[in-house]
mmCIF file of C-alpha atoms in Angstrom:
data_model
loop_
_atom_site.group_PDB
_atom_site.id
_atom_site.type_symbol
_atom_site.label_atom_id
_atom_site.label_comp_id
_atom_site.label_asym_id
_atom_site.label_seq_id
_atom_site.Cartn_x
_atom_site.Cartn_y
_atom_site.Cartn_z
ATOM 1 C CA MET I 1 -73.073 -7.033 6.616
ATOM 2 C CA LYS I 2 -75.848 -5.785 8.393
ATOM 3 C CA LYS I 3 -75.887 -2.667 10.724
ATOM 4 C CA ARG I 4 -78.952 -3.017 13.253
ATOM 5 C CA LEU I 5 -78.605 -0.206 15.943
ATOM 6 C CA ALA I 6 -81.030 -0.740 19.529
ATOM 7 C CA LEU I 7 -82.605 2.272 20.999
ATOM 8 C CA CYS I 8 -80.698 2.988 24.411
ATOM 9 C CA LEU I 9 -83.147 5.599 26.027
ATOM 10 C CA ILE I 10 -81.119 7.469 28.564
ATOM 11 C CA ALA I 11 -82.954 10.630 30.663
ATOM 12 C CA ALA I 12 -81.060 12.092 32.411
ATOM 13 C CA LEU I 13 -83.003 13.456 36.158
ATOM 14 C CA LEU I 14 -81.942 17.478 37.312
ATOM 15 C CA LEU I 15 -82.870 17.583 41.466
ATOM 16 C CA LEU I 16 -83.599 21.207 42.958
ATOM 17 C CA PRO I 17 -82.769 22.641 45.751
ATOM 18 C CA PRO I 18 -86.455 22.470 48.023
ATOM 19 C CA VAL I 19 -88.838 25.656 46.668
ATOM 20 C CA PRO I 20 -89.148 27.241 50.157
ATOM 21 C CA ALA I 21 -93.598 27.069 51.224
ATOM 22 C CA ARG I 22 -93.449 31.134 49.665
ATOM 23 C CA ALA I 23 -92.756 29.955 46.402
ATOM 24 C CA SER I 24 -95.180 30.284 43.587
ATOM 25 C CA SER I 25 -95.777 26.749 41.487
ATOM 26 C CA GLY I 26 -93.682 25.311 38.586
ATOM 27 C CA ASN I 27 -93.290 23.190 36.373
ATOM 28 C CA THR I 28 -90.674 21.380 35.448
ATOM 29 C CA VAL I 29 -90.655 19.199 32.936
ATOM 30 C CA ILE I 30 -87.200 16.571 31.775
ATOM 31 C CA THR I 31 -86.535 15.353 28.240
ATOM 32 C CA ALA I 32 -85.984 12.230 27.724
ATOM 33 C CA GLU I 33 -83.695 11.756 24.205
ATOM 34 C CA PRO I 34 -82.481 8.315 22.169
ATOM 35 C CA TYR I 35 -79.356 8.102 22.811
ATOM 36 C CA LEU I 36 -77.749 6.543 19.050
ATOM 37 C CA PRO I 37 -74.467 5.441 18.709
ATOM 38 C CA ASP I 38 -72.503 5.420 15.794
ATOM 39 C CA ILE I 39 -71.198 1.633 16.754
ATOM 40 C CA LYS I 40 -69.007 0.690 13.349
ATOM 41 C CA ILE I 41 -69.009 -2.995 12.832
ATOM 42 C CA GLU I 42 -64.864 -4.425 12.237
ATOM 43 C CA VAL I 43 -65.537 -8.226 11.151
ATOM 44 C CA VAL I 44 -62.482 -10.107 9.320
ATOM 45 C CA VAL I 45 -63.498 -11.927 6.980
ATOM 46 C CA PRO I 46 -61.623 -14.253 4.561
ATOM 47 C CA ALA I 47 -62.257 -14.676 0.791
ATOM 48 C CA SER I 48 -62.005 -18.197 -0.102
ATOM 49 C CA GLY I 49 -60.925 -21.834 1.151
ATOM 50 C CA ASN I 50 -60.846 -25.226 -0.198
ATOM 51 C CA VAL I 51 -62.775 -28.368 0.469
ATOM 52 C CA TYR I 52 -61.893 -31.320 -0.476
ATOM 53 C CA ILE I 53 -63.827 -34.298 -0.899
ATOM 54 C CA ASN I 54 -61.983 -37.727 -0.604
ATOM 55 C CA PRO I 55 -64.107 -40.687 -1.367
ATOM 56 C CA ASN I 56 -61.674 -43.277 0.085
ATOM 57 C CA ARG I 57 -59.820 -41.895 2.956
ATOM 58 C CA LEU I 58 -57.036 -40.891 2.005
ATOM 59 C CA PRO I 59 -55.021 -39.081 4.022
ATOM 60 C CA ILE I 60 -54.277 -35.298 3.614
ATOM 61 C CA GLU I 61 -52.274 -32.555 5.537
ATOM 62 C CA VAL I 62 -55.120 -29.968 6.070
ATOM 63 C CA ASP I 63 -53.918 -27.281 9.138
ATOM 64 C CA ALA I 64 -50.296 -29.172 9.636
ATOM 65 C CA SER I 65 -52.189 -32.636 10.701
ATOM 66 C CA ILE I 66 -53.012 -35.553 8.689
ATOM 67 C CA GLU I 67 -56.776 -35.889 7.856
ATOM 68 C CA ASN I 68 -58.276 -39.151 6.253
ATOM 69 C CA LYS I 69 -62.334 -38.469 5.826
ATOM 70 C CA GLN I 70 -64.160 -37.863 3.405
ATOM 71 C CA ILE I 71 -65.971 -34.639 3.463
ATOM 72 C CA ILE I 72 -61.756 -32.632 4.785
ATOM 73 C CA SER I 73 -61.583 -28.597 4.622
ATOM 74 C CA ASP I 74 -59.749 -25.784 6.323
ATOM 75 C CA SER I 75 -60.957 -24.515 9.077
ATOM 76 C CA LEU I 76 -61.634 -21.314 8.586
ATOM 77 C CA ALA I 77 -62.193 -18.428 11.104
ATOM 78 C CA ILE I 78 -63.764 -14.889 11.175
ATOM 79 C CA GLU I 79 -62.615 -12.366 13.737
ATOM 80 C CA ASN I 80 -64.577 -9.013 15.520
ATOM 81 C CA LEU I 81 -62.709 -5.557 15.743
ATOM 82 C CA SER I 82 -65.327 -3.973 16.628
ATOM 83 C CA ASP I 83 -66.103 -2.822 20.279
ATOM 84 C CA VAL I 84 -69.553 -4.306 21.331
ATOM 85 C CA PRO I 85 -70.344 -8.337 20.595
ATOM 86 C CA LEU I 86 -72.010 -9.330 17.137
ATOM 87 C CA SER I 87 -74.330 -11.625 17.103
ATOM 88 C CA VAL I 88 -73.800 -13.780 14.032
ATOM 89 C CA SER I 89 -76.308 -15.243 11.134
ATOM 90 C CA VAL I 90 -75.448 -16.550 7.927
ATOM 91 C CA GLU I 91 -76.531 -18.074 4.746
ATOM 92 C CA VAL I 92 -75.260 -21.283 2.847
ATOM 93 C CA THR I 93 -75.869 -21.995 -0.366
ATOM 94 C CA GLY I 94 -74.138 -25.296 -2.095
ATOM 95 C CA THR I 95 -73.496 -25.299 -6.445
ATOM 96 C CA ILE I 96 -72.663 -28.219 -7.833
ATOM 97 C CA LYS I 97 -69.768 -27.493 -10.476
ATOM 98 C CA SER I 98 -70.654 -27.483 -14.403
ATOM 99 C CA GLY I 99 -70.154 -30.310 -16.063
ATOM 100 C CA SER I 100 -70.274 -33.230 -12.649
ATOM 101 C CA ASP I 101 -73.227 -35.484 -12.030
ATOM 102 C CA LEU I 102 -72.690 -34.859 -8.131
ATOM 103 C CA ARG I 103 -75.804 -34.383 -6.200
ATOM 104 C CA LEU I 104 -75.979 -33.411 -2.216
ATOM 105 C CA ALA I 105 -77.702 -35.758 0.064
ATOM 106 C CA SER I 106 -80.086 -34.933 2.783
ATOM 107 C CA GLU I 107 -79.120 -36.815 5.362
ATOM 108 C CA SER I 108 -75.742 -39.103 5.704
ATOM 109 C CA THR I 109 -74.455 -41.720 2.602
ATOM 110 C CA VAL I 110 -72.721 -43.217 5.824
ATOM 111 C CA GLY I 111 -74.655 -46.882 5.273
ATOM 112 C CA GLU I 112 -76.514 -46.001 2.362
ATOM 113 C CA ASP I 113 -77.082 -49.168 -0.175
ATOM 114 C CA THR I 114 -76.476 -46.700 -3.367
ATOM 115 C CA THR I 115 -74.585 -46.104 -6.239
ATOM 116 C CA ALA I 116 -75.781 -43.071 -7.288
ATOM 117 C CA LYS I 117 -73.280 -40.515 -6.885
ATOM 118 C CA ARG I 118 -73.915 -38.013 -3.178
ATOM 119 C CA ALA I 119 -71.753 -36.047 -0.836
ATOM 120 C CA PHE I 120 -74.103 -35.108 2.671
ATOM 121 C CA MET I 121 -72.424 -31.758 3.727
ATOM 122 C CA PHE I 122 -73.019 -28.837 6.176
ATOM 123 C CA PHE I 123 -70.905 -26.407 7.670
ATOM 124 C CA GLU I 124 -70.783 -25.865 11.335
ATOM 125 C CA ILE I 125 -69.475 -22.632 13.268
ATOM 126 C CA GLN I 126 -68.721 -21.701 16.558
ATOM 127 C CA SER I 127 -67.380 -18.626 18.658
ATOM 128 C CA ALA I 128 -63.396 -19.554 20.352
ATOM 129 C CA SER I 129 -59.961 -17.572 21.714
ATOM 130 C CA ASP I 130 -57.943 -19.682 19.917
ATOM 131 C CA PRO I 131 -58.731 -20.485 16.213
ATOM 132 C CA SER I 132 -56.584 -23.450 16.149
ATOM 133 C CA ALA I 133 -58.104 -24.872 19.463
ATOM 134 C CA VAL I 134 -61.160 -26.188 18.203
ATOM 135 C CA THR I 135 -63.025 -29.628 19.949
ATOM 136 C CA TRP I 136 -65.393 -30.941 16.632
ATOM 137 C CA SER I 137 -68.249 -32.707 16.229
ATOM 138 C CA ASN I 138 -68.417 -35.153 13.940
ATOM 139 C CA VAL I 139 -72.279 -35.775 14.243
ATOM 140 C CA TYR I 140 -74.839 -34.062 12.019
ATOM 141 C CA ARG I 141 -77.313 -32.110 14.739
ATOM 142 C CA GLU I 142 -80.089 -29.961 12.650
ATOM 143 C CA ASP I 143 -79.660 -27.629 15.981
ATOM 144 C CA LYS I 144 -75.903 -26.685 15.854
ATOM 145 C CA HIS I 145 -75.405 -26.892 12.016
ATOM 146 C CA ILE I 146 -76.996 -26.194 8.653
ATOM 147 C CA LEU I 147 -77.372 -28.843 5.878
ATOM 148 C CA ILE I 148 -75.731 -27.761 2.592
ATOM 149 C CA ARG I 149 -77.863 -27.518 -0.147
ATOM 150 C CA GLU I 150 -78.536 -26.080 -4.170
ATOM 151 C CA SER I 151 -80.741 -24.302 -2.297
ATOM 152 C CA THR I 152 -80.390 -21.309 -0.272
ATOM 153 C CA ARG I 153 -80.333 -22.657 3.798
ATOM 154 C CA THR I 154 -79.650 -19.284 6.484
ATOM 155 C CA GLY I 155 -78.869 -19.526 10.478
ATOM 156 C CA LYS I 156 -79.852 -16.965 12.408
ATOM 157 C CA ASN I 157 -77.554 -15.933 15.403
ATOM 158 C CA ILE I 158 -75.785 -18.616 15.177
ATOM 159 C CA ILE I 159 -73.457 -17.691 17.392
ATOM 160 C CA ILE I 160 -71.863 -14.626 18.935
ATOM 161 C CA LEU I 161 -68.423 -13.240 19.523
ATOM 162 C CA GLY I 162 -67.122 -11.146 22.119
ATOM 163 C CA ALA I 163 -65.828 -8.297 21.516
ATOM 164 C CA ALA I 164 -62.581 -7.064 20.062
ATOM 165 C CA ASP I 165 -60.359 -6.958 24.511
ATOM 166 C CA GLN I 166 -62.693 -9.924 24.784
ATOM 167 C CA ALA I 167 -62.851 -14.010 24.820
ATOM 168 C CA LYS I 168 -64.131 -16.124 22.280
ATOM 169 C CA ARG I 169 -64.091 -13.235 19.158
ATOM 170 C CA TYR I 170 -63.645 -15.284 17.022
ATOM 171 C CA GLY I 171 -65.879 -16.555 15.070
ATOM 172 C CA VAL I 172 -64.369 -20.200 13.364
ATOM 173 C CA PHE I 173 -66.294 -22.478 10.845
ATOM 174 C CA ARG I 174 -65.739 -25.622 8.245
ATOM 175 C CA VAL I 175 -67.516 -27.804 5.768
ATOM 176 C CA ASN I 176 -68.286 -31.761 7.556
ATOM 177 C CA GLY I 177 -69.416 -35.272 6.183
ATOM 178 C CA ASP I 178 -69.459 -38.004 3.665
ATOM 179 C CA CYS I 179 -69.941 -38.739 0.775
ATOM 180 C CA VAL I 180 -70.964 -42.266 -1.062
ATOM 181 C CA GLN I 181 -67.481 -44.327 -1.848
ATOM 182 C CA ASN I 182 -68.393 -46.139 -4.990
ATOM 183 C CA PRO I 183 -69.965 -44.880 -6.699
ATOM 184 C CA ARG I 184 -72.063 -46.564 -10.387
ATOM 185 C CA ASP I 185 -70.014 -43.182 -12.093
ATOM 186 C CA ALA I 186 -66.906 -43.120 -10.501
ATOM 187 C CA TRP I 187 -65.567 -39.734 -8.915
ATOM 188 C CA THR I 188 -63.394 -37.415 -11.716
ATOM 189 C CA GLU I 189 -62.472 -34.140 -11.847
ATOM 190 C CA LYS I 190 -65.306 -32.645 -13.354
ATOM 191 C CA ASP I 191 -67.097 -32.732 -9.788
ATOM 192 C CA GLY I 192 -66.410 -30.417 -7.085
ATOM 193 C CA VAL I 193 -69.236 -27.538 -4.999
ATOM 194 C CA ASN I 194 -68.575 -24.365 -4.863
ATOM 195 C CA VAL I 195 -69.666 -23.190 -1.378
ATOM 196 C CA GLU I 196 -70.976 -19.811 -0.847
ATOM 197 C CA VAL I 197 -71.083 -18.304 2.866
ATOM 198 C CA ALA I 198 -72.755 -14.560 3.218
ATOM 199 C CA PHE I 199 -71.984 -13.703 7.202
ATOM 200 C CA THR I 200 -74.827 -10.448 8.728
ATOM 201 C CA PHE I 201 -73.476 -9.044 11.682
ATOM 202 C CA SER I 202 -75.739 -7.621 14.931
ATOM 203 C CA PRO I 203 -73.813 -5.563 17.914
ATOM 204 C CA LEU I 204 -75.281 -6.418 21.005
ATOM 205 C CA PRO I 205 -75.064 -4.313 24.223
ATOM 206 C CA VAL I 206 -71.379 -4.504 26.226
ATOM 207 C CA GLY I 207 -71.770 -7.548 29.109
ATOM 208 C CA THR I 208 -73.792 -9.693 26.860
ATOM 209 C CA GLN I 209 -72.509 -12.992 28.083
ATOM 210 C CA ILE I 210 -70.626 -15.266 25.461
ATOM 211 C CA PRO I 211 -71.702 -19.247 25.434
#
């Protein structure tokens, strides 16, 4: 977690009573110094979660609901407990499970005429007031989502979280995507992907608008 403090310049102006005309002239020095409060950043971040590769679209119960997509993820959430809003940046890295011949695709596998074992996966996150009431988009958008590859992909200032006493203090995230249903080499328990997400939080001024 990185802390980045914004300088706040405060100048105090002391108004003196009028100087009588007979008084000698003088100089007033007004000193402005930066005010740097110790901003404590406190965010609850889950340690782990689950993603299911489900080539045959079998029904799986996740988050108390039944899903039958090919890539199914727990919905996880970070929570801002800080006194100020936060800008959130993320770094996402995918690692193929040892012994698997799976490869991560750069675009959706839907409609692709291939028998290679491929999975298309992307990370999505949005700010919310209620982590259980989030409407997700099932279509990948380059400007909003982060493609999961074996190299690290970065999303800078991807969302803003409200302060602890504000709405939208949660950042709800998940992994979405699709995969080749019947690859030449069948899916086995050896196949899998570990997805590591690193968050960076930067404080924002009080009163920042939360989209």
